[in-house]
């Protein structure tokens, strides 16, 4: 925060939120103190340098993070880029290779997972199986863990295209409602087809795999207003660049997402 402005460091430059709003012809009495500035929204005294610290912080559902992984999944606190310069210098960002995947499909948090194949893989047929979800393919939806490195992959195909052969699978459960067990097909292939058509499938880590989970912010982080993005292209990046929860609306990751998606409520937020 700088006075009544929110300054975001982006690509080595300081971006003034008020200046962006003014270029979009949005005027008002901007007071960004209305965005619930608390210690948990800032990286001051929270910059983390070790893998152990990263794992500890990621065990909690926080509004934003100050570890190296936040550079990969885009849930850094708004002042991470100005407060945690040493963390940035010692981390080779793999942004685009990781995602915050919400397996529960509820709430605003998920788990950090590697969801992409590297370029030039030996088996290119693995790439669509890793990167494209298909509700009818139960194996594509089942996360796996490389217990040697602690990395969670979205599915076994993502692990294989990243040269990981030995993995541990999450547990799959199927809720088929009131259908009696006696009515289920005995043949495995027919049973899987039946589950795909008639049951709700969920995936959960086994107790032994829970220690590898890293929580992350999986709130709305996309810009749906093409007109605004074309006028102010920096918004597209900022939408997924940092996390700073909007007061009273935890479903959107930061103010950039909020004012791009819902212009009608902007004055309520910034002029609270």
Coordinates of C-alpha atoms in Angstrom, one line a residue:
X1 CA 0.0 0.0 0.0
X2 CA 1.1 3.5 -0.7
X3 CA -1.2 6.1 0.8
X4 CA -4.6 5.5 -0.8
X5 CA -3.1 3.6 -3.7
X6 CA -2.3 -0.1 -4.2
X7 CA 1.1 -0.5 -5.9
X8 CA 1.8 -3.8 -7.6
X9 CA 5.3 -4.6 -8.8
X10 CA 5.1 -6.2 -12.2
X11 CA 8.0 -7.1 -14.6
X12 CA 10.2 -4.7 -12.7
X13 CA 7.8 -1.8 -12.9
X14 CA 5.4 -0.4 -10.2
X15 CA 1.8 -0.5 -11.4
X16 CA -0.5 2.0 -9.8
X17 CA -4.0 0.6 -9.3
X18 CA -5.5 4.1 -9.2
X19 CA -3.7 4.9 -12.5
X20 CA -5.2 1.8 -14.2
X21 CA -8.7 2.7 -13.0
X22 CA -8.3 6.3 -14.2
X23 CA -7.2 5.0 -17.7
X24 CA -10.4 3.0 -17.7
X25 CA -12.3 6.2 -17.0
X26 CA -13.3 5.0 -13.5
X27 CA -13.4 7.8 -11.0
X28 CA -14.1 7.9 -7.3
X29 CA -12.7 8.5 -3.9
X30 CA -10.3 5.6 -3.9
X31 CA -9.4 4.3 -0.4
X32 CA -7.8 0.9 -0.7
X33 CA -7.7 0.5 3.1
X34 CA -11.2 -1.0 2.6
X35 CA -9.6 -4.2 1.3
X36 CA -9.0 -5.6 4.8
X37 CA -5.3 -5.2 4.9
X38 CA -4.1 -7.7 7.5
X39 CA -0.8 -9.4 8.3
X40 CA -1.9 -12.5 6.5
X41 CA -2.3 -10.5 3.3
X42 CA 1.3 -9.3 3.4
X43 CA 4.7 -10.9 3.0
X44 CA 6.4 -8.7 5.6
X45 CA 8.3 -11.1 7.9
X46 CA 6.9 -14.1 6.0
X47 CA 9.3 -14.6 3.1
X48 CA 10.2 -18.3 3.0
X49 CA 13.5 -19.7 1.6
X50 CA 13.5 -23.4 2.3
X51 CA 11.4 -26.4 1.1
X52 CA 10.6 -27.2 4.7
X53 CA 9.2 -23.7 5.3
X54 CA 7.2 -23.9 2.0
X55 CA 5.6 -27.2 3.1
X56 CA 4.7 -25.8 6.5
X57 CA 3.0 -22.7 5.0
X58 CA 1.2 -24.7 2.4
X59 CA -0.5 -26.8 5.0
X60 CA -2.8 -23.9 5.8
X61 CA -5.6 -22.3 3.7
X62 CA -4.2 -18.7 3.5
X63 CA -5.5 -15.8 1.4
X64 CA -2.0 -15.6 -0.2
X65 CA 1.4 -17.1 0.1
X66 CA 5.1 -16.0 0.4
X67 CA 7.0 -19.1 -0.7
X68 CA 8.8 -20.0 -3.9
X69 CA 5.8 -22.0 -5.1
X70 CA 3.6 -18.9 -5.3
X71 CA 5.7 -17.9 -8.4
X72 CA 4.5 -21.1 -10.1
X73 CA 0.8 -21.0 -9.3
X74 CA 0.3 -17.2 -9.0
X75 CA -1.0 -16.9 -5.5
X76 CA 1.7 -14.6 -4.1
X77 CA 0.7 -11.9 -1.6
X78 CA 0.5 -8.5 -3.3
X79 CA 3.8 -7.3 -1.8
X80 CA 5.7 -10.5 -2.4
X81 CA 7.6 -9.1 -5.4
X82 CA 8.9 -6.1 -3.4
X83 CA 9.4 -7.8 -0.1
X84 CA 10.8 -11.2 -1.0
X85 CA 13.5 -10.4 -3.6
X86 CA 15.9 -13.1 -2.3
X87 CA 13.2 -15.8 -2.7
X88 CA 12.7 -14.8 -6.3
X89 CA 16.5 -14.8 -7.1
X90 CA 16.9 -18.4 -5.9
X91 CA 13.9 -19.9 -7.7
X92 CA 13.6 -21.0 -11.3
X93 CA 10.0 -20.3 -11.9
X94 CA 8.0 -23.0 -13.7
X95 CA 4.9 -20.9 -14.2
X96 CA 2.6 -22.6 -16.6
X97 CA 3.7 -26.1 -15.5
X98 CA 1.7 -26.0 -12.3
X99 CA -1.9 -25.3 -11.4
X100 CA -4.0 -25.0 -8.2
X101 CA -6.4 -27.9 -8.7
X102 CA -9.6 -27.9 -6.6
X103 CA -10.5 -31.6 -6.3
X104 CA -13.4 -30.9 -4.0
X105 CA -15.0 -28.4 -6.4
X106 CA -16.0 -26.3 -3.4
X107 CA -14.4 -23.6 -1.4
X108 CA -11.5 -21.3 -2.6
X109 CA -8.5 -23.6 -2.0
X110 CA -7.1 -26.5 -3.8
X111 CA -3.8 -28.4 -4.1
X112 CA -0.6 -27.6 -6.1
X113 CA -0.2 -30.1 -8.9
X114 CA 2.0 -30.4 -11.9
X115 CA -0.4 -30.4 -14.9
X116 CA 1.8 -30.0 -18.0
X117 CA 4.3 -31.9 -20.0
X118 CA 7.7 -30.4 -20.8
X119 CA 8.6 -29.5 -24.4
X120 CA 10.2 -32.2 -26.6
X121 CA 8.8 -35.2 -24.7
X122 CA 9.7 -38.7 -26.1
X123 CA 6.1 -39.8 -26.0
X124 CA 4.0 -36.9 -27.4
X125 CA 0.8 -38.9 -27.2
X126 CA 1.0 -38.5 -23.4
X127 CA 0.5 -34.7 -23.6
X128 CA -3.2 -34.6 -24.4
X129 CA -3.8 -37.3 -21.8
X130 CA -2.1 -35.2 -19.2
X131 CA -3.3 -31.7 -20.1
X132 CA -6.9 -32.3 -21.4
X133 CA -9.4 -33.4 -18.8
X134 CA -12.1 -36.0 -19.8
X135 CA -14.8 -36.8 -17.3
X136 CA -15.3 -40.1 -18.9
X137 CA -11.7 -41.2 -18.4
X138 CA -11.3 -42.1 -14.7
X139 CA -7.5 -42.4 -14.9
X140 CA -7.1 -38.8 -16.2
X141 CA -8.9 -37.5 -13.2
X142 CA -6.9 -39.4 -10.6
X143 CA -3.9 -37.5 -9.1
X144 CA -0.7 -39.4 -8.3
X145 CA 2.3 -38.6 -6.2
X146 CA 6.0 -39.1 -6.7
X147 CA 7.0 -39.9 -3.1
X148 CA 10.7 -39.5 -3.8
X149 CA 10.3 -35.8 -4.6
X150 CA 6.9 -35.1 -3.0
X151 CA 5.5 -33.8 -6.3
X152 CA 1.8 -34.3 -6.9
X153 CA 0.8 -34.7 -10.6
X154 CA -2.7 -34.3 -11.9
X155 CA -2.7 -37.8 -13.3
X156 CA -0.3 -40.7 -14.2
X157 CA 0.1 -39.4 -17.7
X158 CA 1.5 -36.1 -16.4
X159 CA 4.0 -38.1 -14.2
X160 CA 5.1 -40.2 -17.2
X161 CA 5.7 -37.3 -19.5
X162 CA 7.8 -35.8 -16.8
X163 CA 9.9 -39.0 -16.7
X164 CA 8.4 -40.3 -13.5
X165 CA 7.6 -44.0 -13.6
X166 CA 6.9 -45.0 -10.0
X167 CA 3.9 -43.2 -8.4
X168 CA 1.4 -43.7 -5.7
X169 CA -2.3 -43.2 -6.7
X170 CA -5.0 -41.3 -4.8
X171 CA -8.1 -43.3 -3.8
X172 CA -11.2 -43.3 -6.0
X173 CA -14.7 -43.5 -4.5
X174 CA -17.9 -43.8 -6.4
X175 CA -21.3 -42.8 -5.0
X176 CA -24.0 -44.6 -7.0
X177 CA -26.9 -43.5 -4.9
X178 CA -29.4 -46.2 -3.9
X179 CA -28.3 -48.7 -6.5
X180 CA -27.8 -52.0 -4.6
X181 CA -24.4 -53.7 -4.8
X182 CA -26.1 -56.8 -6.3
X183 CA -27.1 -54.7 -9.3
X184 CA -23.5 -53.7 -10.2
X185 CA -21.8 -55.5 -13.1
X186 CA -19.3 -58.2 -12.1
X187 CA -17.1 -57.7 -15.1
X188 CA -14.4 -54.9 -14.4
X189 CA -14.8 -53.3 -17.8
X190 CA -18.6 -53.2 -17.5
X191 CA -18.3 -52.0 -13.9
X192 CA -16.1 -49.0 -14.9
X193 CA -18.5 -48.1 -17.7
X194 CA -21.4 -48.3 -15.3
X195 CA -19.7 -46.0 -12.8
X196 CA -18.9 -43.5 -15.5
X197 CA -22.6 -43.4 -16.5
X198 CA -24.4 -43.6 -13.2
X199 CA -22.1 -42.6 -10.3
X200 CA -20.5 -39.5 -8.8
X201 CA -16.7 -40.1 -8.7
X202 CA -14.4 -38.5 -6.2
X203 CA -10.7 -38.7 -5.6
X204 CA -9.0 -38.4 -2.2
X205 CA -5.4 -38.9 -1.1
X206 CA -4.7 -41.9 1.2
X207 CA -3.6 -41.0 4.7
X208 CA 0.0 -41.7 3.8
X209 CA -0.1 -39.3 0.9
X210 CA -1.6 -36.3 2.7
X211 CA 1.8 -35.1 3.9
X212 CA 2.7 -34.2 0.3
X213 CA -0.2 -31.9 -0.3
X214 CA 0.4 -28.2 -0.7
X215 CA -2.6 -25.9 -0.4
X216 CA -3.1 -23.0 -2.8
X217 CA -5.6 -20.4 -3.7
X218 CA -8.0 -21.7 -6.4
X219 CA -10.4 -18.7 -6.5
X220 CA -11.6 -17.1 -9.7
X221 CA -8.6 -15.7 -11.6
X222 CA -9.7 -15.1 -15.1
X223 CA -10.7 -11.9 -17.0
X224 CA -14.0 -12.3 -18.7
X225 CA -14.4 -8.8 -20.0
X226 CA -12.6 -8.8 -23.4
X227 CA -13.3 -5.1 -23.9
X228 CA -11.6 -4.0 -20.7
X229 CA -8.6 -6.4 -21.3
X230 CA -8.1 -5.0 -24.8
X231 CA -8.0 -1.5 -23.4
X232 CA -5.7 -2.3 -20.5
X233 CA -3.7 -5.5 -21.5
X234 CA -1.8 -5.6 -18.2
X235 CA -5.0 -6.7 -16.4
X236 CA -4.8 -10.1 -18.1
X237 CA -1.5 -10.9 -16.4
X238 CA -2.4 -9.2 -13.1
X239 CA -5.5 -11.3 -12.8
X240 CA -3.4 -14.4 -12.2
X241 CA -0.2 -12.7 -11.0
X242 CA -1.0 -12.1 -7.3
X243 CA -3.6 -12.7 -4.6
X244 CA -5.2 -10.0 -2.5
X245 CA -8.7 -11.0 -1.3
X246 CA -11.5 -8.5 -1.9
X247 CA -13.4 -7.7 1.3
X248 CA -16.6 -9.7 1.5
X249 CA -15.9 -11.7 -1.7
X250 CA -13.4 -14.5 -1.2
X251 CA -14.4 -16.2 -4.5
X252 CA -12.2 -13.8 -6.5
X253 CA -8.5 -13.8 -6.0
X254 CA -7.8 -10.1 -6.2
X255 CA -9.1 -6.6 -7.0
X256 CA -8.0 -6.9 -10.6
X257 CA -10.3 -9.9 -11.2
X258 CA -13.1 -8.2 -9.3
X259 CA -13.2 -5.0 -11.2
X260 CA -12.7 -6.7 -14.6
X261 CA -15.5 -9.1 -14.0
X262 CA -18.0 -7.0 -12.0
X263 CA -17.8 -3.3 -12.8
X264 CA -21.1 -2.5 -11.1
X265 CA -19.8 -3.3 -7.6
X266 CA -16.4 -1.5 -8.0
X267 CA -17.5 1.8 -6.5
X268 CA -18.8 -0.1 -3.4
X269 CA -15.5 -1.7 -2.9
X270 CA -13.1 1.2 -3.5
X271 CA -15.2 3.8 -1.8
X272 CA -16.2 1.9 1.3

